[in-house]
PDB file of C-alpha atoms and ligand atoms in Angstrom:
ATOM      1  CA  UNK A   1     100.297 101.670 100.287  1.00 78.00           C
ATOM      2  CA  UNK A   2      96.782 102.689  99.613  1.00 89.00           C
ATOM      3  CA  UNK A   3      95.293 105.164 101.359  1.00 90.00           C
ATOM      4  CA  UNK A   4      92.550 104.942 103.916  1.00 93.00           C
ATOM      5  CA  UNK A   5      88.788 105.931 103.149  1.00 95.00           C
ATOM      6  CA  UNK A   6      88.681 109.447 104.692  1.00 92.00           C
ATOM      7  CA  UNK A   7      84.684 109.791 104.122  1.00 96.00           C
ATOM      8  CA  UNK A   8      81.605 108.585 103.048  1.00 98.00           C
ATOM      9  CA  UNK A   9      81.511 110.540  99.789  1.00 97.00           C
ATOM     10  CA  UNK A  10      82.477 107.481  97.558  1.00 98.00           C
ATOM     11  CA  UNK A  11      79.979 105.032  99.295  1.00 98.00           C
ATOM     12  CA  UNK A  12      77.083 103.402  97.354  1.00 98.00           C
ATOM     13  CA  UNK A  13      74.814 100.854  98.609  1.00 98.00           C
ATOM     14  CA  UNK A  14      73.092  98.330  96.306  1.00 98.00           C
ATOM     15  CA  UNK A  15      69.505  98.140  96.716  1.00 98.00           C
ATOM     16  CA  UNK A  16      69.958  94.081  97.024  1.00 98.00           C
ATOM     17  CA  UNK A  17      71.622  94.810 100.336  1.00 98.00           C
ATOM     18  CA  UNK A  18      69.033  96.379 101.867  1.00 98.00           C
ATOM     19  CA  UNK A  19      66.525  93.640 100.458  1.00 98.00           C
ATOM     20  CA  UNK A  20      63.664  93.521 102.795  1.00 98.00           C
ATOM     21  CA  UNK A  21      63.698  97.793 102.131  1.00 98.00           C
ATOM     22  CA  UNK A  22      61.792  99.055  99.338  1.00 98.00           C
ATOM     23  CA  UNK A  23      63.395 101.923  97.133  1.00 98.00           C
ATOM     24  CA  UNK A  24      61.500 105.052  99.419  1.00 98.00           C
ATOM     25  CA  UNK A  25      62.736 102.889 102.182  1.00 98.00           C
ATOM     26  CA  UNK A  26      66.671 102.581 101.122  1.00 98.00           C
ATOM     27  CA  UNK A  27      67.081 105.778 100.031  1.00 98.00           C
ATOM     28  CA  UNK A  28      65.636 107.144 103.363  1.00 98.00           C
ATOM     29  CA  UNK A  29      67.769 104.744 104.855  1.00 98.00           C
ATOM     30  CA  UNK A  30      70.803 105.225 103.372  1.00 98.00           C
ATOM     31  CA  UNK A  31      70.074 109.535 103.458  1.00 98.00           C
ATOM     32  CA  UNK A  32      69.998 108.941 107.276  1.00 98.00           C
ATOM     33  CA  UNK A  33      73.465 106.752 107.102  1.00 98.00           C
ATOM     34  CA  UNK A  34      75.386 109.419 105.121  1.00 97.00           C
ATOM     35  CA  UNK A  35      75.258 107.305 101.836  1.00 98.00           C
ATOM     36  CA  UNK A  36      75.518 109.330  98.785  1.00 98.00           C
ATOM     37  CA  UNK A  37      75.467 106.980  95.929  1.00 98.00           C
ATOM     38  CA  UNK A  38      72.628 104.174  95.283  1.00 99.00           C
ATOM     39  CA  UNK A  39      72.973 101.390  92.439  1.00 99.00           C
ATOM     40  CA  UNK A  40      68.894 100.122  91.924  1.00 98.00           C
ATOM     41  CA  UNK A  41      68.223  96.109  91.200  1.00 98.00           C
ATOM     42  CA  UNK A  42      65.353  95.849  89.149  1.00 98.00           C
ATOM     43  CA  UNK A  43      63.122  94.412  91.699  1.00 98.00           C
ATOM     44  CA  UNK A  44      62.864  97.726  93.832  1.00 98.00           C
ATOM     45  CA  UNK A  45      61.660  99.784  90.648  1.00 98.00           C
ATOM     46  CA  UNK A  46      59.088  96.688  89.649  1.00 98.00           C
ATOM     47  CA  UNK A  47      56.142  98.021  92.495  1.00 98.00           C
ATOM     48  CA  UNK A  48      56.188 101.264  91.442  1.00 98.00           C
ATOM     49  CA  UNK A  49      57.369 101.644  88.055  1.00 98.00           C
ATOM     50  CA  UNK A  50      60.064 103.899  86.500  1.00 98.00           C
ATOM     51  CA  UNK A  51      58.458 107.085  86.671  1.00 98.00           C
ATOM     52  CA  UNK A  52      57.656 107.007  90.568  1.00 98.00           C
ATOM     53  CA  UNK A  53      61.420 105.671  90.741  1.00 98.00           C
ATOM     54  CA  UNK A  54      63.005 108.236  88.592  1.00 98.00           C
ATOM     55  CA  UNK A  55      60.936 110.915  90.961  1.00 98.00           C
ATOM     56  CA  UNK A  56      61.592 109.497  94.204  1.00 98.00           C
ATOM     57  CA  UNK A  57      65.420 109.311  93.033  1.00 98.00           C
ATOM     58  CA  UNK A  58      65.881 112.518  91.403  1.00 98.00           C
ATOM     59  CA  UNK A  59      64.195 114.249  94.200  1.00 98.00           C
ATOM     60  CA  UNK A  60      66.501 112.704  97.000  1.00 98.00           C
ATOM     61  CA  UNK A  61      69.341 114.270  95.139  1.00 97.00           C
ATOM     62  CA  UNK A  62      71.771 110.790  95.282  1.00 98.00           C
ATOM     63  CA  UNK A  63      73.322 109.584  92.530  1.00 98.00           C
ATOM     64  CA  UNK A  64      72.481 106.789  90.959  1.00 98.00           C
ATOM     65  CA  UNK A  65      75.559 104.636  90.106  1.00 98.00           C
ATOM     66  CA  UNK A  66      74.030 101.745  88.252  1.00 98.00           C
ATOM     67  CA  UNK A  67      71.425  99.436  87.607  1.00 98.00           C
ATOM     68  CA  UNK A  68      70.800  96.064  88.149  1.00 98.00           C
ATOM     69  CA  UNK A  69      71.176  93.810  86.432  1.00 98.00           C
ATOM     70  CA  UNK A  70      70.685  92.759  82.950  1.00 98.00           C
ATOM     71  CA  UNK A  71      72.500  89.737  81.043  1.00 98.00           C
ATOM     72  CA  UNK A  72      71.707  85.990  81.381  1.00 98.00           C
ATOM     73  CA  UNK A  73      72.199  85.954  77.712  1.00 98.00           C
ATOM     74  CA  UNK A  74      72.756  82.379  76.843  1.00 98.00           C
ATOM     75  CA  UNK A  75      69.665  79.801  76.292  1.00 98.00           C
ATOM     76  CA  UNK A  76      69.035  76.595  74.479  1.00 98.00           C
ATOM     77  CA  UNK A  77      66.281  78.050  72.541  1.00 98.00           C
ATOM     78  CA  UNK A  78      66.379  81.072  69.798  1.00 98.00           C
ATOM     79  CA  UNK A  79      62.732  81.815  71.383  1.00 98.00           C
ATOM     80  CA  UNK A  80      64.531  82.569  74.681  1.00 98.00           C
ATOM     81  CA  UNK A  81      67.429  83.911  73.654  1.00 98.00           C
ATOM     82  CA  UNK A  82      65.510  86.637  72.034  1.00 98.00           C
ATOM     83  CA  UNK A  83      63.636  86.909  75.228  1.00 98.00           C
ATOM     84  CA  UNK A  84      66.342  87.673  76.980  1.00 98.00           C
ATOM     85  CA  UNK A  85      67.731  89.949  74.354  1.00 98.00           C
ATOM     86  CA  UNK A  86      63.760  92.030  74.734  1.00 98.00           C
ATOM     87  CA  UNK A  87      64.421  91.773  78.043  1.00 98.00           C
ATOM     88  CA  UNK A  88      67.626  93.615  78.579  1.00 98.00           C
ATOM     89  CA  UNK A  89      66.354  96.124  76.135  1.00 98.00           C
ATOM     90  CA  UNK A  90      63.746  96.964  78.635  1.00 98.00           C
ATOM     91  CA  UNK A  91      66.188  97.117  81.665  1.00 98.00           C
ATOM     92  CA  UNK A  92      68.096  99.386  79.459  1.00 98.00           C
ATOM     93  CA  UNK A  93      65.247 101.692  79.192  1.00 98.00           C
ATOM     94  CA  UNK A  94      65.050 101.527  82.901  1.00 98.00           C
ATOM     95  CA  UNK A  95      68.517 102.368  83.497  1.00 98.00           C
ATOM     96  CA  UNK A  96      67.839 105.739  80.955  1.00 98.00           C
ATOM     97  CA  UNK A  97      64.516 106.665  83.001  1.00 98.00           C
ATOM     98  CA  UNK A  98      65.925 106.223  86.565  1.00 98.00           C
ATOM     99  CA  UNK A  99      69.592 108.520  85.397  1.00 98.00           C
ATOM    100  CA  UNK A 100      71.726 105.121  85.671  1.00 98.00           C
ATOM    101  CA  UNK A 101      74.610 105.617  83.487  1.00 98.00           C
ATOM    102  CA  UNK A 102      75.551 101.611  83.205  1.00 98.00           C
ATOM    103  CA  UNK A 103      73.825  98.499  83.188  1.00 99.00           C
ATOM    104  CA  UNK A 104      75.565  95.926  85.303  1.00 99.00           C
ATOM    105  CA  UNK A 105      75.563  92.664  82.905  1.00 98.00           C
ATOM    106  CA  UNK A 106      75.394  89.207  84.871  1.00 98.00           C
ATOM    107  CA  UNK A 107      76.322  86.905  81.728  1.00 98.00           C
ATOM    108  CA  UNK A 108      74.529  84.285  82.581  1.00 98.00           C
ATOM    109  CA  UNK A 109      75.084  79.637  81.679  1.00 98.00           C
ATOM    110  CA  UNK A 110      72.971  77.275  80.564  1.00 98.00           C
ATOM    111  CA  UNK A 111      73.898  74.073  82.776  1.00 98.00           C
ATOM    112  CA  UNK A 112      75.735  71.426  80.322  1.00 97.00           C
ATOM    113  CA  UNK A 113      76.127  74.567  77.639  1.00 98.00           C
ATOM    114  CA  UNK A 114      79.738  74.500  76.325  1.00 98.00           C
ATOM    115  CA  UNK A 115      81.576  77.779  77.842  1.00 98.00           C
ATOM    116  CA  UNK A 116      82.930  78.645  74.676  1.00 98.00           C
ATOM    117  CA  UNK A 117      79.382  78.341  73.413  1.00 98.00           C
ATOM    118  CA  UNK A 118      77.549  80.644  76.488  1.00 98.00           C
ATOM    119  CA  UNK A 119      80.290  83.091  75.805  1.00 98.00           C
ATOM    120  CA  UNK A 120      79.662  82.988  72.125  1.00 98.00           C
ATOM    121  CA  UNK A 121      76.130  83.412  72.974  1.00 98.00           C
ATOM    122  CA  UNK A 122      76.578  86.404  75.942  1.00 98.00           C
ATOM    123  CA  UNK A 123      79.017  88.165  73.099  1.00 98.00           C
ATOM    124  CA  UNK A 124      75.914  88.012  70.791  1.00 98.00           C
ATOM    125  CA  UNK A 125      73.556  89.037  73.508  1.00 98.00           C
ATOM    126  CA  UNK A 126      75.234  92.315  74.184  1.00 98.00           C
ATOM    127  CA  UNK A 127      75.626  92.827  70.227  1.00 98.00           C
ATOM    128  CA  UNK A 128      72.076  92.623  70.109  1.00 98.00           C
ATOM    129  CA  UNK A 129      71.437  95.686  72.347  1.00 98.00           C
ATOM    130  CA  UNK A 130      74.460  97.742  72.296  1.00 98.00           C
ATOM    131  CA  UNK A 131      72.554 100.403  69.625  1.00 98.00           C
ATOM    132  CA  UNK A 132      69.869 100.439  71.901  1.00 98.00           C
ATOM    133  CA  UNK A 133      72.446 100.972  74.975  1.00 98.00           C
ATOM    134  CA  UNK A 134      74.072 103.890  72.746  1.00 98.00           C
ATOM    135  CA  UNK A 135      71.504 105.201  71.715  1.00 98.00           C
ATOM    136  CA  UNK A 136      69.844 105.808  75.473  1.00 98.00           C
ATOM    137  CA  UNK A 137      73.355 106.896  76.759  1.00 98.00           C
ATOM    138  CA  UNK A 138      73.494 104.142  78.530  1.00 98.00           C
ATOM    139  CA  UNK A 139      76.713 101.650  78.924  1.00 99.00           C
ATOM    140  CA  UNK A 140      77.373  97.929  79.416  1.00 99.00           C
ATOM    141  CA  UNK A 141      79.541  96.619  82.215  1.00 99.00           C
ATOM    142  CA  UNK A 142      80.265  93.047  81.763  1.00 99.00           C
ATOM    143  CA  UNK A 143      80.579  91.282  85.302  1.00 98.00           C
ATOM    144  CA  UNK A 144      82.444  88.196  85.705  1.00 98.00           C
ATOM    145  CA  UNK A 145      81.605  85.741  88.172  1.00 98.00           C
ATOM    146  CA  UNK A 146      83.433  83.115  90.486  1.00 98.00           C
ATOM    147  CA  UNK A 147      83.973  80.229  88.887  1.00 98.00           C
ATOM    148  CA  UNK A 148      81.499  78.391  91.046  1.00 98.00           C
ATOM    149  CA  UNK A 149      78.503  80.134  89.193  1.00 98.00           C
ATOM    150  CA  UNK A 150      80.039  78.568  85.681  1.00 98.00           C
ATOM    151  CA  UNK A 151      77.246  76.167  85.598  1.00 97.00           C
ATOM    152  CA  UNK A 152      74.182  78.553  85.426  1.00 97.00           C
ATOM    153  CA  UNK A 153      75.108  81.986  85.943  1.00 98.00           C
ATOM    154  CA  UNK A 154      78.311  82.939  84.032  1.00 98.00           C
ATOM    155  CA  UNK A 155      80.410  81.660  81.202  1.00 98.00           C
ATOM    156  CA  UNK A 156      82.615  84.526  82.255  1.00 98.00           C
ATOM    157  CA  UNK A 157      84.163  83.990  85.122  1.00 98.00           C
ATOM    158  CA  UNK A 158      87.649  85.488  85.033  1.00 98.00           C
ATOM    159  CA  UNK A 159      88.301  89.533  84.265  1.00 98.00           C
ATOM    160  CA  UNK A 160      90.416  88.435  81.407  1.00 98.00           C
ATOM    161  CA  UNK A 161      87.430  87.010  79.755  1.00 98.00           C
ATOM    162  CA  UNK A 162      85.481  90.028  80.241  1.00 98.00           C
ATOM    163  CA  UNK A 163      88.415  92.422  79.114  1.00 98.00           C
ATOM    164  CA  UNK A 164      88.629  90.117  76.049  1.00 98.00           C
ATOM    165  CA  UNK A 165      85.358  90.055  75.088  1.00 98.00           C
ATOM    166  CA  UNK A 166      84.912  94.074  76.275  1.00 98.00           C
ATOM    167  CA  UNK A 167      88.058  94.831  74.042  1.00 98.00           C
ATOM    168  CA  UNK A 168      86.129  92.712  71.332  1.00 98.00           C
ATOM    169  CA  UNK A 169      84.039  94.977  70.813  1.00 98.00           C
ATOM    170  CA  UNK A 170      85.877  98.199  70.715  1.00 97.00           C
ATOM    171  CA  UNK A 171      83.421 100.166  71.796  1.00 98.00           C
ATOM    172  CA  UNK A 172      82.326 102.982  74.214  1.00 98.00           C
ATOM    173  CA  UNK A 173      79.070 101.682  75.675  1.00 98.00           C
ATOM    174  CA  UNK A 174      80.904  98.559  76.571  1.00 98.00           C
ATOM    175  CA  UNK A 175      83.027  97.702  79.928  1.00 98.00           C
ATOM    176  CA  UNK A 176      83.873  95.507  82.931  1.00 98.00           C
ATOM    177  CA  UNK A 177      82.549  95.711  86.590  1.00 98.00           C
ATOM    178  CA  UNK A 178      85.174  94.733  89.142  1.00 98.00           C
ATOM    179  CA  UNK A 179      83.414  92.999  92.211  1.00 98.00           C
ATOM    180  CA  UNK A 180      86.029  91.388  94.629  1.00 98.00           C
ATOM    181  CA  UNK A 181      83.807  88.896  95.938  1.00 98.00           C
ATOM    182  CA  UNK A 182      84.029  87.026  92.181  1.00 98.00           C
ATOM    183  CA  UNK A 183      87.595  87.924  91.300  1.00 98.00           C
ATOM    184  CA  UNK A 184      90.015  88.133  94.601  1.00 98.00           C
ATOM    185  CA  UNK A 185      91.473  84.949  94.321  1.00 98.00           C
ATOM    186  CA  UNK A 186      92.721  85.742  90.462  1.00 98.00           C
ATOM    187  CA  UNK A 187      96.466  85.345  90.510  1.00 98.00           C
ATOM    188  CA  UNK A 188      96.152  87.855  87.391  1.00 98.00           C
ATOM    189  CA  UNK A 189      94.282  90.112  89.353  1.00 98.00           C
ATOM    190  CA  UNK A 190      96.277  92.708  89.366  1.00 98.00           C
ATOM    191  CA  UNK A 191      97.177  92.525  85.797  1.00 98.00           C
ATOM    192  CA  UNK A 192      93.605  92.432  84.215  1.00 98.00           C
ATOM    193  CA  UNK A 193      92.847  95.196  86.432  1.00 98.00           C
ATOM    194  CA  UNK A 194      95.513  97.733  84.351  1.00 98.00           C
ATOM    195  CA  UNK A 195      94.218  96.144  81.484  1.00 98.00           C
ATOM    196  CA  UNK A 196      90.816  97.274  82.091  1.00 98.00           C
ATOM    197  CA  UNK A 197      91.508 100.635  82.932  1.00 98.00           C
ATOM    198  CA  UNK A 198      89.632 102.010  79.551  1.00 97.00           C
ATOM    199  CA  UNK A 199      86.634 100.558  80.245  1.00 98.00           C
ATOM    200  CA  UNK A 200      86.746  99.918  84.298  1.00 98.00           C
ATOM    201  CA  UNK A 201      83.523 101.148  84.368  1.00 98.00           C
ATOM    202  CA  UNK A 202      81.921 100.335  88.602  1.00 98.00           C
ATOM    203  CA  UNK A 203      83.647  98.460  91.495  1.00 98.00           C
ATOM    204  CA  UNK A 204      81.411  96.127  93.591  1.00 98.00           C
ATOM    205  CA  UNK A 205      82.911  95.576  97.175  1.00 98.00           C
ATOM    206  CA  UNK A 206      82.094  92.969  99.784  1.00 98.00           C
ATOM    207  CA  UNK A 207      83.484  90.075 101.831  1.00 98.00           C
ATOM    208  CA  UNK A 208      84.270  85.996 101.530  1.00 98.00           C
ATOM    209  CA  UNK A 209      83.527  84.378 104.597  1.00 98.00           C
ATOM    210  CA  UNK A 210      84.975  81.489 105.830  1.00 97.00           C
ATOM    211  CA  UNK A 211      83.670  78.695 105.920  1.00 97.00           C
ATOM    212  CA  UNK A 212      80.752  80.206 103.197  1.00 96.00           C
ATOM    213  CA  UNK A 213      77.630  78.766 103.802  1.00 96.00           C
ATOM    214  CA  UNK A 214      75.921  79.663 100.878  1.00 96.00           C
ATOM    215  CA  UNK A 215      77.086  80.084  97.569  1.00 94.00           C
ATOM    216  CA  UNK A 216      74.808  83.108  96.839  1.00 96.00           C
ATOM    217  CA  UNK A 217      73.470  84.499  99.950  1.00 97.00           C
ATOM    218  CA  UNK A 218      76.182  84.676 102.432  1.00 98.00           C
ATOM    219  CA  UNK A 219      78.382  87.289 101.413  1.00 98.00           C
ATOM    220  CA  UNK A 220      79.950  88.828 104.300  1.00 98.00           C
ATOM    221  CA  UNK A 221      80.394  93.043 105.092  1.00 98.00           C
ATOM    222  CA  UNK A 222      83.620  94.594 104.421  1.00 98.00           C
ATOM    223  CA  UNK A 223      86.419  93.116 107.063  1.00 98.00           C
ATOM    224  CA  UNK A 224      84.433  90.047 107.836  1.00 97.00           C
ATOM    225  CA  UNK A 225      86.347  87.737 105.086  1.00 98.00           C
ATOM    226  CA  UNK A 226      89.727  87.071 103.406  1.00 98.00           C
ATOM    227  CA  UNK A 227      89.304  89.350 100.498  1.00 98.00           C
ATOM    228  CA  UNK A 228      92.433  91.843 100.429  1.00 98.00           C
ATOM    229  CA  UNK A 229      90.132  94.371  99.785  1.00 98.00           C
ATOM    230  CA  UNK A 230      92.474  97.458 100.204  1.00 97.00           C
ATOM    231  CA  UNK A 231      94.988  95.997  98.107  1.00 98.00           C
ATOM    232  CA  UNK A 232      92.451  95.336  95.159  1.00 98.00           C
ATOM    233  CA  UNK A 233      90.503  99.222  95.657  1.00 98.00           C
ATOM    234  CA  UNK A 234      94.654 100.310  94.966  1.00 98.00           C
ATOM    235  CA  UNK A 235      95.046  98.567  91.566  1.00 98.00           C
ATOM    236  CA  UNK A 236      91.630  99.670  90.955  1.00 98.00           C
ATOM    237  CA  UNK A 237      92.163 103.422  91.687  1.00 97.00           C
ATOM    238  CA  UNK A 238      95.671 103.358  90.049  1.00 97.00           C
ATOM    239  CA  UNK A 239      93.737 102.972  86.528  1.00 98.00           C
ATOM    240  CA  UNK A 240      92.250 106.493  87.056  1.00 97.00           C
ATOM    241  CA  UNK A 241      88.953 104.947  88.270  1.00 98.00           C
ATOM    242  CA  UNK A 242      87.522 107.557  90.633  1.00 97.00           C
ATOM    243  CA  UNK A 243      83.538 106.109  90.644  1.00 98.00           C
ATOM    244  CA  UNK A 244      82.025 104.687  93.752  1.00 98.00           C
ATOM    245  CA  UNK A 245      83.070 102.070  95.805  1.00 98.00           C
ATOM    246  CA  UNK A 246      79.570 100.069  95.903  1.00 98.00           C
ATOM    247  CA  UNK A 247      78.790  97.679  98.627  1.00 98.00           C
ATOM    248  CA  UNK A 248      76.831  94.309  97.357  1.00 98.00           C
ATOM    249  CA  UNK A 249      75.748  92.070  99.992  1.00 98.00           C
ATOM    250  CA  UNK A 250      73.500  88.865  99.579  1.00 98.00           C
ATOM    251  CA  UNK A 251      73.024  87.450 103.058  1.00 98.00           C
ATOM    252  CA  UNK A 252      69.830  85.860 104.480  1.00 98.00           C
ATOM    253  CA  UNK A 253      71.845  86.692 107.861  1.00 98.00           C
ATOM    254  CA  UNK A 254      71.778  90.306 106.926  1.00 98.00           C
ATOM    255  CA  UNK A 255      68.585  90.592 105.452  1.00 98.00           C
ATOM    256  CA  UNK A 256      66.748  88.953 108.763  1.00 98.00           C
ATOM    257  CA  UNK A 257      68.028  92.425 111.146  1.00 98.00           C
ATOM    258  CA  UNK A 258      67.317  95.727 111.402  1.00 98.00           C
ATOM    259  CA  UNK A 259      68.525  97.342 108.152  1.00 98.00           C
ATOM    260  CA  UNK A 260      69.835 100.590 109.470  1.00 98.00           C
ATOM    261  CA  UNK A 261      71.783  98.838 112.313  1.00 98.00           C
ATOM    262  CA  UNK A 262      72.911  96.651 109.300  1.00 98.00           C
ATOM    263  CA  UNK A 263      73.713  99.818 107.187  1.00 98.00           C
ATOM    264  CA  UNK A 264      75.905 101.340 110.227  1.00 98.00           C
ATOM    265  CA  UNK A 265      78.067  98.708 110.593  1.00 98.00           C
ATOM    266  CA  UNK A 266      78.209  99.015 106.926  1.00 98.00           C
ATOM    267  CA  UNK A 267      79.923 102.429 107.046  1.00 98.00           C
ATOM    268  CA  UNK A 268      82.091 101.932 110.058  1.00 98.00           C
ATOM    269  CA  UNK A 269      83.577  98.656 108.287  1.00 98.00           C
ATOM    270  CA  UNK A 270      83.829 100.858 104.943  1.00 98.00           C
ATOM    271  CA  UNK A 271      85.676 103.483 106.277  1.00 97.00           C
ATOM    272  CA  UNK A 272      87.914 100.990 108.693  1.00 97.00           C
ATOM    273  CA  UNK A 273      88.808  98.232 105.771  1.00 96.00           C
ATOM    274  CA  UNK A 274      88.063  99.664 102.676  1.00 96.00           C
TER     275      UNK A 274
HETATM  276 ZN1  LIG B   1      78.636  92.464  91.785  1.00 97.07          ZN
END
């Protein structure tokens, strides 16, 4: 049996879930709900830059858990797959200047690519700037996604093609994220999950509603869903992993209320089905 979440001390909060919040705004927000850990998308640094970022974060004493996101490797032209190799360069000097230890890797699809082709291609991608990850201290967690994002957002989309290809590379800088709402229904869940224990590197937690009525943007809060969430933050901890537990929630429900109502029921749900 798992044990119950005792505190808040593990809790991070994805700036994505607080969307309509900008960064000075979230980590107010989250200060004032007891949150201690923040993981910054790319669009709340974009306004101000990275040095007013890396200020306003340093100075509010959190830490920063991860950024995102970088991937969407594959494309159908070598002008754009370099462009999106340039471009997760730049997100990785982000991740250095704001004190995120990992950049959260969304592999990305081309629509009518071959799999085996958009993995070849992702593989490739995070070849391309893994010196550029080591050398800023920075690591790569490789994210797979639910199958239904195979046609344009992921090629991986089970955590033993992420293991594989992280194991491919046998390196340090390279890992998996874990986030239930892509890989609960895996019936080698559990397995994958020891697998990864070497390079488990964050744990993205959420909720599947039913009946979902949006593939991206109606992710439900902790409790809401089907996910056996307790059961999956078990195998997780059992590989050692002892980073944060970070809450990722795209909802256009969400996003329309007040965001520290939203980020209340946030923690009560954490703490009650975490
Ligand atoms: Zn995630």
């Amino acid at each position: 049996m798992t044990k119950a979440i005792q505190d808040l001390s593990r809790l991070c909060v994805h700036t994505i879930t607080t969307k309509p919040w900008s960064l000075a705004e979230a980590i107010a927000g989250y200060q004032k709900a007891g949150v201690q850990g923040i993981t910054v998308w790319r669009p709340h640094i974009e306004p101000i830059g990275n040095e007013e970022a890396a200020k306003r974060l340093a100075d509010s004493g959190m830490t920063v858990v991860s950024l995102c996101r970088g991937g969407f490797f594959p494309a159908e032209t070598e002008a754009q797959r370099q462009a999106n190799i340039d471009d997760n360069l730049v997100a990785i000097d982000e991740a250095q200047a704001i004190g995120a230890p990992v950049v959260v890797l969304v592999p990305g699809a081309v629509p009518g690519m071959p799999l085996e082709e958009g993995r070849r291609q992702i593989a490739d991608g995070i070849a391309a700037v893994l010196p550029h990850a080591e050398a800023a201290g920075v690591k790569l967690a490789i994210e797979p996604l639910h199958p239904m994002y195979a046609d344009s957002r992921s090629a991986v989309i089970t955590l033993k093609q992420a293991n594989d290809m992280a194991e491919s590379f046998k390196h340090a800088h390279v890992g998996v994220t874990v986030d239930v709402y892509h890989v609960w229904w895996d019936p080698e869940l559990e397995t994958e999950i020891r697998r990864a224990a070497p390079h488990l590197l964050t744990f993205h937690i959420c909720d599947w509603r039913t009946p979902t009525q949006d593939l991206v943007t109606d992710r439900g809060i902790m409790g809401e869903g089907c996910i056996p969430l307790r059961q999956i933050r078990g195998w997780v901890e059992d590989t050692g992993f002892d980073g944060f537990h970070e809450v990722e929630i795209f909802s256009e429900e969400y996003w329309s209320v007040d965001q520290q109502e939203f980020l209340n029921r946030i923690t009560k749900a954490y703490v009650q089905h975490a």
